[in-house]
Tab-separated table of C-alpha atoms in Angstrom:
chain	number	residue	atom	x	y	z
A	226	GLU	CA	-6.452	4.681	10.013
A	227	VAL	CA	-3.815	2.966	7.965
A	228	ASN	CA	-3.062	-0.648	6.953
A	229	GLY	CA	-0.272	-2.071	5.935
A	230	TYR	CA	-0.207	-5.661	4.653
A	231	THR	CA	2.927	-7.889	2.889
A	232	ASP	CA	2.065	-10.263	1.159
A	233	ASN	CA	4.218	-14.378	1.952
A	234	SER	CA	7.067	-14.539	0.470
A	235	ALA	CA	9.672	-14.262	3.380
A	236	ALA	CA	10.994	-17.187	5.630
A	237	PRO	CA	8.739	-19.925	6.403
A	238	GLY	CA	7.186	-20.575	9.419
A	239	PRO	CA	7.461	-18.094	12.665
A	240	ILE	CA	10.475	-16.220	11.531
A	241	GLY	CA	8.416	-15.296	8.254
A	242	VAL	CA	5.272	-14.420	9.986
A	243	LYS	CA	6.874	-12.533	12.080
A	244	TYR	CA	9.036	-10.229	9.129
A	245	ASN	CA	6.063	-9.841	7.540
A	246	LEU	CA	4.660	-8.624	10.080
A	247	ALA	CA	6.784	-5.627	11.032
A	248	LEU	CA	7.627	-4.727	7.801
A	249	SER	CA	3.664	-4.119	7.427
A	250	VAL	CA	4.230	-1.393	10.164
A	251	LYS	CA	6.594	-0.209	8.771
A	252	ARG	CA	4.443	-0.009	6.263
A	253	ALA	CA	2.420	2.180	7.848
A	254	LYS	CA	4.675	4.245	9.366
A	255	SER	CA	5.471	5.536	6.248
A	256	VAL	CA	2.440	6.493	5.315
A	257	LYS	CA	1.441	8.312	8.328
A	258	ALA	CA	4.477	9.799	8.533
A	259	GLU	CA	3.641	11.280	5.026
A	260	LEU	CA	0.233	12.228	6.208
A	261	ILE	CA	1.299	14.172	8.202
A	262	ARG	CA	3.980	15.790	6.108
A	263	ASP	CA	0.753	16.988	4.168
A	264	GLY	CA	-0.923	18.577	7.367
A	265	VAL	CA	-2.853	15.317	8.570
A	266	PRO	CA	-3.015	15.553	12.619
A	267	ALA	CA	-0.545	13.048	14.110
A	268	SER	CA	-3.056	12.109	16.769
A	269	ALA	CA	-5.729	11.561	14.251
A	270	ILE	CA	-3.830	8.862	12.739
A	271	ASP	CA	-4.499	5.066	13.570
A	272	ILE	CA	-1.687	2.619	12.001
A	273	HIS	CA	-1.770	-0.992	12.485
A	274	GLY	CA	0.623	-3.904	10.426
A	275	TYR	CA	-1.488	-6.987	9.422
A	276	GLY	CA	1.426	-8.728	7.974
A	277	GLU	CA	0.618	-11.399	5.268
A	278	ALA	CA	-3.021	-11.689	6.550
A	279	HIS	CA	-5.900	-10.312	4.390
A	280	PRO	CA	-4.328	-10.823	1.502
A	281	LEU	CA	-5.712	-8.655	-1.007
A	282	VAL	CA	-4.803	-11.757	-3.819
A	283	PRO	CA	-4.770	-15.251	-2.376
A	284	THR	CA	-1.572	-17.422	-3.287
A	285	GLY	CA	0.023	-19.895	-1.979
A	286	PRO	CA	2.216	-20.127	0.039
A	287	ASN	CA	5.909	-18.189	-0.135
A	288	THR	CA	4.355	-16.237	-3.567
A	289	ARG	CA	5.319	-13.082	-4.400
A	290	GLU	CA	2.144	-10.992	-5.116
A	291	PRO	CA	2.676	-6.820	-5.633
A	292	GLN	CA	-1.209	-6.638	-4.550
A	293	ASN	CA	-1.068	-8.139	-1.492
A	294	ARG	CA	2.189	-5.497	-0.465
A	295	ARG	CA	0.553	-2.267	0.132
A	296	VAL	CA	-0.949	-0.079	2.368
A	297	GLU	CA	-4.987	0.716	2.685
A	298	ILE	CA	-6.251	4.408	4.045
A	299	ILE	CA	-9.492	4.110	5.360
A	300	LEU	CA	-11.103	7.813	6.827
A	301	HIS	CA	-13.788	7.800	8.931
């Protein structure tokens, strides 16, 4: 399982949330591609994008936080 996340520094409101969700999916897809290049079967990798939900470091609105811009790989 590959989960992508962002911080909340995009445009405020629904446009920013939608942008961050798409960005988090893009991050997860990028990591999935690297895992496939390293020999992990594509069928064994599920990806999820969570956007700015579930921050690692809680912040105020419209805050750049590098630790929240992340991808987590969860092995089952």
